[in-house]
CSV table of C-alpha atoms in Angstrom, one decimal:
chain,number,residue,atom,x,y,z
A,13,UNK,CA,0.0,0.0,0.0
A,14,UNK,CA,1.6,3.8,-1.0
A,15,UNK,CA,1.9,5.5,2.1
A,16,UNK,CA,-0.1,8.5,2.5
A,17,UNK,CA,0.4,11.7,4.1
A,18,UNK,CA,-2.2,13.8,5.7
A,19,UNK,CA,-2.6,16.5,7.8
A,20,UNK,CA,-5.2,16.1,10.6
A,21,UNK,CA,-6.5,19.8,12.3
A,22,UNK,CA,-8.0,18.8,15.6
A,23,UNK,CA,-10.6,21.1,16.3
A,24,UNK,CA,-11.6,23.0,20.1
A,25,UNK,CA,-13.4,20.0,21.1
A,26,UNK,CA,-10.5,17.0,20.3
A,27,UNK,CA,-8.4,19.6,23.8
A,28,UNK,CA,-11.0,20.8,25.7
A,29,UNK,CA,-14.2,19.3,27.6
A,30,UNK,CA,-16.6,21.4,30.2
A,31,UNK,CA,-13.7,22.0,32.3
A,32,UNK,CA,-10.4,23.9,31.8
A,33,UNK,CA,-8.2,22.5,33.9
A,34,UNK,CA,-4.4,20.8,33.2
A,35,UNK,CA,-6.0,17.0,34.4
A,36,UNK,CA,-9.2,17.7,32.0
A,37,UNK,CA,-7.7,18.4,28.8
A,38,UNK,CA,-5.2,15.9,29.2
A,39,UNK,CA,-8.1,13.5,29.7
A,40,UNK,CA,-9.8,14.8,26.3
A,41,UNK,CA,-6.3,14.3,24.7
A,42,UNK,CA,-5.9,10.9,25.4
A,43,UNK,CA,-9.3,10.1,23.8
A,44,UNK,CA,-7.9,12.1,20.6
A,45,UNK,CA,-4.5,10.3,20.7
A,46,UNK,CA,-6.9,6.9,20.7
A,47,UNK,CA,-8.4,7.8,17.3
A,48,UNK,CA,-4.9,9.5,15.6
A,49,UNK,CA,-3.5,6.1,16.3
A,50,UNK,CA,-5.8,4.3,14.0
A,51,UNK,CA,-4.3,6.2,10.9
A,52,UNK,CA,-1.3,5.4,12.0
A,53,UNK,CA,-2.0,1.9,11.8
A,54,UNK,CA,-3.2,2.0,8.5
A,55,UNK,CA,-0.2,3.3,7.7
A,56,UNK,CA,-0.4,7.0,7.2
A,57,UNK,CA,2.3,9.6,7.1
A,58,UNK,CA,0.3,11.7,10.0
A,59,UNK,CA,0.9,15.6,10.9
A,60,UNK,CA,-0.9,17.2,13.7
A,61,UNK,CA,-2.3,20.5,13.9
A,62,UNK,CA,-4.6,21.6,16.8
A,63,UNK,CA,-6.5,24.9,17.9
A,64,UNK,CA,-5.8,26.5,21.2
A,65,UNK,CA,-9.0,29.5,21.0
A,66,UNK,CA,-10.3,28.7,24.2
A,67,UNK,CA,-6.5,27.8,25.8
A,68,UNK,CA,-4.8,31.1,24.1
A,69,UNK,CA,-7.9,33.3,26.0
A,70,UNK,CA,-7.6,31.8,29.2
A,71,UNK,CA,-4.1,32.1,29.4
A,72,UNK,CA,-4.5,36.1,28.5
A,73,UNK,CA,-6.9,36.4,31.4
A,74,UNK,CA,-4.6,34.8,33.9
A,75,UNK,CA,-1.7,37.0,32.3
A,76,UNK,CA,-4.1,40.4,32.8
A,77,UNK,CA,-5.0,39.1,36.2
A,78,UNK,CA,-1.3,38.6,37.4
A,79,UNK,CA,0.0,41.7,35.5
A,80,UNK,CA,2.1,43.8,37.1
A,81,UNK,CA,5.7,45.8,36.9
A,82,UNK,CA,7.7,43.1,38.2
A,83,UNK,CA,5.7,40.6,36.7
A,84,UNK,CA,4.2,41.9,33.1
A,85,UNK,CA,1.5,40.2,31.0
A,86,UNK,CA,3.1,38.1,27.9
A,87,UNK,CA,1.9,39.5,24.7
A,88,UNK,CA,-0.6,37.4,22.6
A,89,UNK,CA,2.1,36.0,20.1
A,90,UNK,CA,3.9,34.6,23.4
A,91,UNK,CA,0.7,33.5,24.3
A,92,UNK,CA,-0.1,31.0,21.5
A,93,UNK,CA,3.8,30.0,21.5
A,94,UNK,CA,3.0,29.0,25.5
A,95,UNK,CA,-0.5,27.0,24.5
A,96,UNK,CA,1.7,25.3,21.2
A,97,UNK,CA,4.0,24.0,23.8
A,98,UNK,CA,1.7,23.3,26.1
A,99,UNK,CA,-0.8,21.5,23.9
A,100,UNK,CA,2.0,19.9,21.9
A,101,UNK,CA,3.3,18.1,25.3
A,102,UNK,CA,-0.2,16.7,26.5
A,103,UNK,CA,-0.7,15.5,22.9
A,104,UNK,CA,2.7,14.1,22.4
A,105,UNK,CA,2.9,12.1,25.8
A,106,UNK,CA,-0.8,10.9,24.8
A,107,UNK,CA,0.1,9.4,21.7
A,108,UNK,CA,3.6,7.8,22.6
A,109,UNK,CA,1.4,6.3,25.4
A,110,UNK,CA,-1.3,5.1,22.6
A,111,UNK,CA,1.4,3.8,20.3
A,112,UNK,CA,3.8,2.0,23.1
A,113,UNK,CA,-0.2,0.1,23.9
A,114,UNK,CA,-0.5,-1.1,20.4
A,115,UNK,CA,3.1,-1.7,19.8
A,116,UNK,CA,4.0,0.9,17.6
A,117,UNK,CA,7.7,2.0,17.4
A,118,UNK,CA,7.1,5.7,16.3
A,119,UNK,CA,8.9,9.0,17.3
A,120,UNK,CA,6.2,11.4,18.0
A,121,UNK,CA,7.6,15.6,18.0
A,122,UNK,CA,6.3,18.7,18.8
A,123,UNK,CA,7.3,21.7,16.6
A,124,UNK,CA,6.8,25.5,17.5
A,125,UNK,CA,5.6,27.2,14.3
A,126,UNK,CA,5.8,30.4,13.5
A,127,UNK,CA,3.4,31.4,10.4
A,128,UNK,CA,4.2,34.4,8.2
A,129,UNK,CA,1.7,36.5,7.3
A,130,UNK,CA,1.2,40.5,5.7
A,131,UNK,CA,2.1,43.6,8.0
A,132,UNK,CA,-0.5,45.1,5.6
A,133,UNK,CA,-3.6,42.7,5.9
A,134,UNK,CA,-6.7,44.6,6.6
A,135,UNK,CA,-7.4,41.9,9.5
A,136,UNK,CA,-5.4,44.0,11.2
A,137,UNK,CA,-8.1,47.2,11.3
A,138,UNK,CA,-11.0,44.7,11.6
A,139,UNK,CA,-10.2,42.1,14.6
A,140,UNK,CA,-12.9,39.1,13.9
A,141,UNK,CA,-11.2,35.8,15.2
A,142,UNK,CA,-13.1,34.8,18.6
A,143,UNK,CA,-10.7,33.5,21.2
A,144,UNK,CA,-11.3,33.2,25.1
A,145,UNK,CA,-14.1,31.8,26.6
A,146,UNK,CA,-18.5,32.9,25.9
A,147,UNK,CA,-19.9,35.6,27.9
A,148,UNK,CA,-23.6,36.8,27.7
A,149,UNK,CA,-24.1,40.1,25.7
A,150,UNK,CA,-24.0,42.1,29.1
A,151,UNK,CA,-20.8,40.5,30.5
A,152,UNK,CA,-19.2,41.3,27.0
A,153,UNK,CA,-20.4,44.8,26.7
A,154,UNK,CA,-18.9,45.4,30.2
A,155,UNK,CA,-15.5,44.0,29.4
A,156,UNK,CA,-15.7,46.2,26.5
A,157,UNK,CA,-16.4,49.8,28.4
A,158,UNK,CA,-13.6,48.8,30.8
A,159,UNK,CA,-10.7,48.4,27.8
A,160,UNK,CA,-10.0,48.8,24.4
A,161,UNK,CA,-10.6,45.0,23.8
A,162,UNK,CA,-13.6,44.1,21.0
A,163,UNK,CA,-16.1,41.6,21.7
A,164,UNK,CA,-18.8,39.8,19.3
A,165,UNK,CA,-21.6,37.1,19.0
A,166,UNK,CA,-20.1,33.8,17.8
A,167,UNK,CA,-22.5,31.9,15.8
A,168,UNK,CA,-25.7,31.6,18.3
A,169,UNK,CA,-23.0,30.4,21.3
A,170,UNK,CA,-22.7,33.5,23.7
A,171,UNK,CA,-20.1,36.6,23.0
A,172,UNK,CA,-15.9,36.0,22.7
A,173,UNK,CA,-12.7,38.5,22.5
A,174,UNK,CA,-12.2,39.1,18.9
A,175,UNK,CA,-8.4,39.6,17.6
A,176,UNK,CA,-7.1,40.1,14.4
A,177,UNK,CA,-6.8,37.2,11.7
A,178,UNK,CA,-4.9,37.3,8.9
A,179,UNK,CA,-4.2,35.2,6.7
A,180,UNK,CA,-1.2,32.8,6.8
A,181,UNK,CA,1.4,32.8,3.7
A,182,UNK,CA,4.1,30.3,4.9
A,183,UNK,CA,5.5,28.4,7.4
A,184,UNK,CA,9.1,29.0,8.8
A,185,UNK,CA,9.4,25.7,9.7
A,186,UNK,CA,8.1,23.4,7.1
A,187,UNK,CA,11.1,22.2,5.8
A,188,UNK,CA,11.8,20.6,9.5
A,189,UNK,CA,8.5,19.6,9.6
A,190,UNK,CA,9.0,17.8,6.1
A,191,UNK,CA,12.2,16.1,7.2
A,192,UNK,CA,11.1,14.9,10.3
A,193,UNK,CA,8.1,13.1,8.5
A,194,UNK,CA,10.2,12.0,6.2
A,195,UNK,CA,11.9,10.0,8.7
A,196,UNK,CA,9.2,8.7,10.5
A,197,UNK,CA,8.2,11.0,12.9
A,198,UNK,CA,4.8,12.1,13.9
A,199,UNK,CA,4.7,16.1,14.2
A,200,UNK,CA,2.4,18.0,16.2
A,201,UNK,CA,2.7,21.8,14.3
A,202,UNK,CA,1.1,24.7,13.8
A,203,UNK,CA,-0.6,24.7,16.7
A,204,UNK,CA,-3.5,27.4,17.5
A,205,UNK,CA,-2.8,28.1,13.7
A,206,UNK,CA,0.9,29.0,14.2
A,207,UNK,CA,2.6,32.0,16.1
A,208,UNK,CA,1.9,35.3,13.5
A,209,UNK,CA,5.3,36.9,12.5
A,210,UNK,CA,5.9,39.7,9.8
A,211,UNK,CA,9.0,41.1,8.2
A,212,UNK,CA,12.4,39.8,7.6
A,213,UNK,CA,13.1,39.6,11.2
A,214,UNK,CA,10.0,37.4,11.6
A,215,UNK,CA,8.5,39.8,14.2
A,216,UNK,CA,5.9,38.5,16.2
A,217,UNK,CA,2.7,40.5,16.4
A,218,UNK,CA,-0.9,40.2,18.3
A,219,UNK,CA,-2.6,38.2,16.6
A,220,UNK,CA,-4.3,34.3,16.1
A,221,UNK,CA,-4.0,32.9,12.7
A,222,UNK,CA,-7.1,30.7,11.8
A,223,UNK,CA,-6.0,26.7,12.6
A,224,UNK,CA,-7.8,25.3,9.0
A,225,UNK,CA,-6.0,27.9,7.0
A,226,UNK,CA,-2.6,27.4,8.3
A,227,UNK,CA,-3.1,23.3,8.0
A,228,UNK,CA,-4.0,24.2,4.5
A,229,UNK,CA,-0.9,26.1,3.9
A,230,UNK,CA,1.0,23.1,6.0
A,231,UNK,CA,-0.6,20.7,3.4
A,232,UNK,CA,0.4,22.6,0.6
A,233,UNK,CA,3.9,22.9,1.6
A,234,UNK,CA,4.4,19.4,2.9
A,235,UNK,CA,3.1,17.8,-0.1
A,236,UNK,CA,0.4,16.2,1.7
A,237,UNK,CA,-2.0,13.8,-0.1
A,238,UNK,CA,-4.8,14.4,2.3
A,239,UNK,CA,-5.9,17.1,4.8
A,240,UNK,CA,-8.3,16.0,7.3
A,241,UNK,CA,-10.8,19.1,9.5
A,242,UNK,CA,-11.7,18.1,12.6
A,243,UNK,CA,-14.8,19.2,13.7
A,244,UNK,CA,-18.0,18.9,16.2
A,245,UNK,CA,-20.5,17.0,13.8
A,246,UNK,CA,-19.9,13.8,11.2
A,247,UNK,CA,-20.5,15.8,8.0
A,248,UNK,CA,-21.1,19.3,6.3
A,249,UNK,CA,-24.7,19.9,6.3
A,250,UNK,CA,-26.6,22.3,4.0
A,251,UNK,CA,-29.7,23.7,5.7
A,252,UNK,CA,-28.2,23.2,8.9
A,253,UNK,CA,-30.9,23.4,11.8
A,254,UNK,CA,-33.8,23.5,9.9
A,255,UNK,CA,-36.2,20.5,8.4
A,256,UNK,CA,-34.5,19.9,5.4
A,257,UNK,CA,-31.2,19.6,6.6
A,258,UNK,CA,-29.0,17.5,4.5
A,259,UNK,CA,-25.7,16.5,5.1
A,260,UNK,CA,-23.2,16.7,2.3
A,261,UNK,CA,-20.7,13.2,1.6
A,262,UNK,CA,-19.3,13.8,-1.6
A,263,UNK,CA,-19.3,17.0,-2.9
A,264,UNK,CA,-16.8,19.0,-5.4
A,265,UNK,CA,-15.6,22.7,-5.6
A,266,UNK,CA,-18.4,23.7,-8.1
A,267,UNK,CA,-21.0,22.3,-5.3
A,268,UNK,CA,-19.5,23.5,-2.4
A,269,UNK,CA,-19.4,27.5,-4.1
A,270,UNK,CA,-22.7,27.5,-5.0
A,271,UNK,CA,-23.7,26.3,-1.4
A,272,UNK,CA,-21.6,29.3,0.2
A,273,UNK,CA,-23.1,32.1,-2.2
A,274,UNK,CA,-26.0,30.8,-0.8
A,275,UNK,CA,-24.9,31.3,3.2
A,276,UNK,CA,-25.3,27.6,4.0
A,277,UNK,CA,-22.1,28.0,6.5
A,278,UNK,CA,-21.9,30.2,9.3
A,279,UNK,CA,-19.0,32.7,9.5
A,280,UNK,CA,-16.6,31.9,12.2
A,281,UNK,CA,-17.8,28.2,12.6
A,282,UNK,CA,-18.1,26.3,9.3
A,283,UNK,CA,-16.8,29.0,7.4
A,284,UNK,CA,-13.3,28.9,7.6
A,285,UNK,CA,-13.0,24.8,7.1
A,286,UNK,CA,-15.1,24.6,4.2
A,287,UNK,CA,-13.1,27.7,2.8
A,288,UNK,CA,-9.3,25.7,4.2
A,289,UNK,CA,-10.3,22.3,2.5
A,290,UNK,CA,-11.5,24.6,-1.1
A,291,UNK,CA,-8.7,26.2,-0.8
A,292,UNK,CA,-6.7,23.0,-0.7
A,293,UNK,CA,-7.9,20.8,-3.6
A,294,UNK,CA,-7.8,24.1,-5.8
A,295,UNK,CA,-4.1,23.9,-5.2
A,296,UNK,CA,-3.4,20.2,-5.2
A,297,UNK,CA,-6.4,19.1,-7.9
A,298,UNK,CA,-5.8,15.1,-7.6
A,299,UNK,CA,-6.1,15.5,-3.7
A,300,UNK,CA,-8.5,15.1,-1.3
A,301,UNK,CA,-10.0,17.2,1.8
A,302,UNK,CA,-12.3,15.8,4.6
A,303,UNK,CA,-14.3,17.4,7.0
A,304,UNK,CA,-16.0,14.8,9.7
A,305,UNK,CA,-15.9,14.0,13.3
A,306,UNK,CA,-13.1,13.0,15.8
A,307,UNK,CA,-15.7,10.1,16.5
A,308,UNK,CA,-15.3,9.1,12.6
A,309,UNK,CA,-11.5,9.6,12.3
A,310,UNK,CA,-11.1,5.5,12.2
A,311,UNK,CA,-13.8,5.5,9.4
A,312,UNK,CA,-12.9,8.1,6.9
A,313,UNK,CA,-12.1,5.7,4.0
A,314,UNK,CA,-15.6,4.5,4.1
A,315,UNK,CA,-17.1,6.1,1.4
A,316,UNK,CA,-20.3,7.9,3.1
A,317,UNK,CA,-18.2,9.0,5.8
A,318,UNK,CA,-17.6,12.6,6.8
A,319,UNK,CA,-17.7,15.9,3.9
A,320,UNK,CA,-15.5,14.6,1.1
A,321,UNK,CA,-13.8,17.3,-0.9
A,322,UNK,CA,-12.6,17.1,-4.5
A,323,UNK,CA,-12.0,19.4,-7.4
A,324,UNK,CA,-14.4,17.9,-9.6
């Protein structure tokens, strides 16, 4: 069998559960490790990217809690690098735990990844990515009248901090990334969508780069066969909510526009994976993208499993 290689993006819900603490994600992690592993048994070249909204947002409120001038609040580029470490270390020891039970002699690796993006991209001037956790409308319009920070409704789920998101044009490190999978390794990377840098001098910035876009452009650059987005329900649906909900299996690039001129998927939910996985089978035409479950990971071959994304 020709050994594929695919990038997975765990979404919020492969990290976190109800409760924030250290224990509890490690808990949720260990369930995700259980279903990575099953790719790796069937023998593919895996890559690991994660989210870290809800970690990245926590960790600013502890930082604006603590601040102080001995002890100043960490910027939000430091931030994500904290949560890609931190993340990166409960996943890693998860799977070499899952792989050492089913007898699997793999090297598993985390990679900090800093993602380049434009000094000019309007993102900048209109902050939109949600990160932190939901307040009600009140709570958020108080936060708002007591600093500069921006809060909005995400997609019928309560009110989050909104920070700029622009778009990610390369990776520094894909060419380690590359090498490592080359040899074997599982590598966790990208994580919370990579650390945003700008310039020659790779300067980081406040910012949180979208997770699906940068696992796009980490499955462009990687020559990945596959790119997998993780998500909260089994499949894309079309009507989503409603009666006539349907959910979409096989579906090509011609379908899937026509679908979003018509505002099947909701901005900062759906949106942006349906846009990543587009994005990716424009660029690589005899490739594939998914969108399903963690729950279905095991299953994606089957054919009327999970959103299956192709050019035509």
């Amino acid at each position: 069998m020709q050994t594929k290689r695919v990038v997975v993006a765990l979404g919020g819900n492969a990290i976190l559960s109800d409760e924030a603490s250290a224990k509890a994600q490690q808990e949720a992690l260990s369930k995700t490790a259980k279903q990575l592993v099953h790719l790796i048994k069937k023998g593919y070249q895996l890559i690991i990217s994660h989210g870290n909204g809800p970690q990245v947002g926590n960790l600013l409120l502890q930082q604006q809690a603590s601040d102080s001038v001995k002890n100043p609040a960490m910027p939000l580029d430091t931030c994500v690098a904290m949560t890609q470490g931190s993340i990166g270390y409960w996943l890693q020891n998860a799977l070499d735990k899952e792989l050492k039970q089913a007898g699997i002699e793999k090297e598993v690796a985390t990679i900090v990844t800093q993602v380049i993006v434009d000094e000019e991209d309007s993102a900048f001037v209109n902050p939109s990515k949600p990160i932190g956790p939901f307040l009600t409308e009140e709570q958020a319009k108080d936060e708002m009248k007591k600093s500069q920070v921006q809060f909005k409704e995400d997609a019928g789920r309560g009110w989050r901090k909104v920070v700029p998101s622009p778009q990610p044009l390369g990776i520094k490190e894909y060419k380690v990334i590359q090498t490592l999978v080359d040899n074997g390794v599982v590598t966790i990377s990208a994580g919370g969508g990579g650390i945003p840098v700008i310039g020659e001098t790779l300067s980081g910035v406040e910012a949180v780069i979208d997770k699906d876009f940068a696992s796009e452009v980490l499955a462009e650059l990687v020559d990945a066969d596959l790119l997998i987005i993780l998500t909260g329900v089994d499949a894309v649906a079309i009507n989503y909510g409603k009666e006539n909900e349907t959910s979409l299996f096989q579906v090509t690039l011609s379908e899937l526009e026509e679908y979003k001129a018509q505002g099947h998927f909701a901005p900062g939910s759906m949106l942006p994976k349906i846009e990543a996985a587009m994005r990716y089978v424009k660029v690589k035409p005899e490739s594939e993208a998914i969108i399903t479950s963690l729950e279905q990971l095991e299953n994606i071959e089957i054919e009327n499993v999970g959103t299956k994304i192709r050019n035509r």
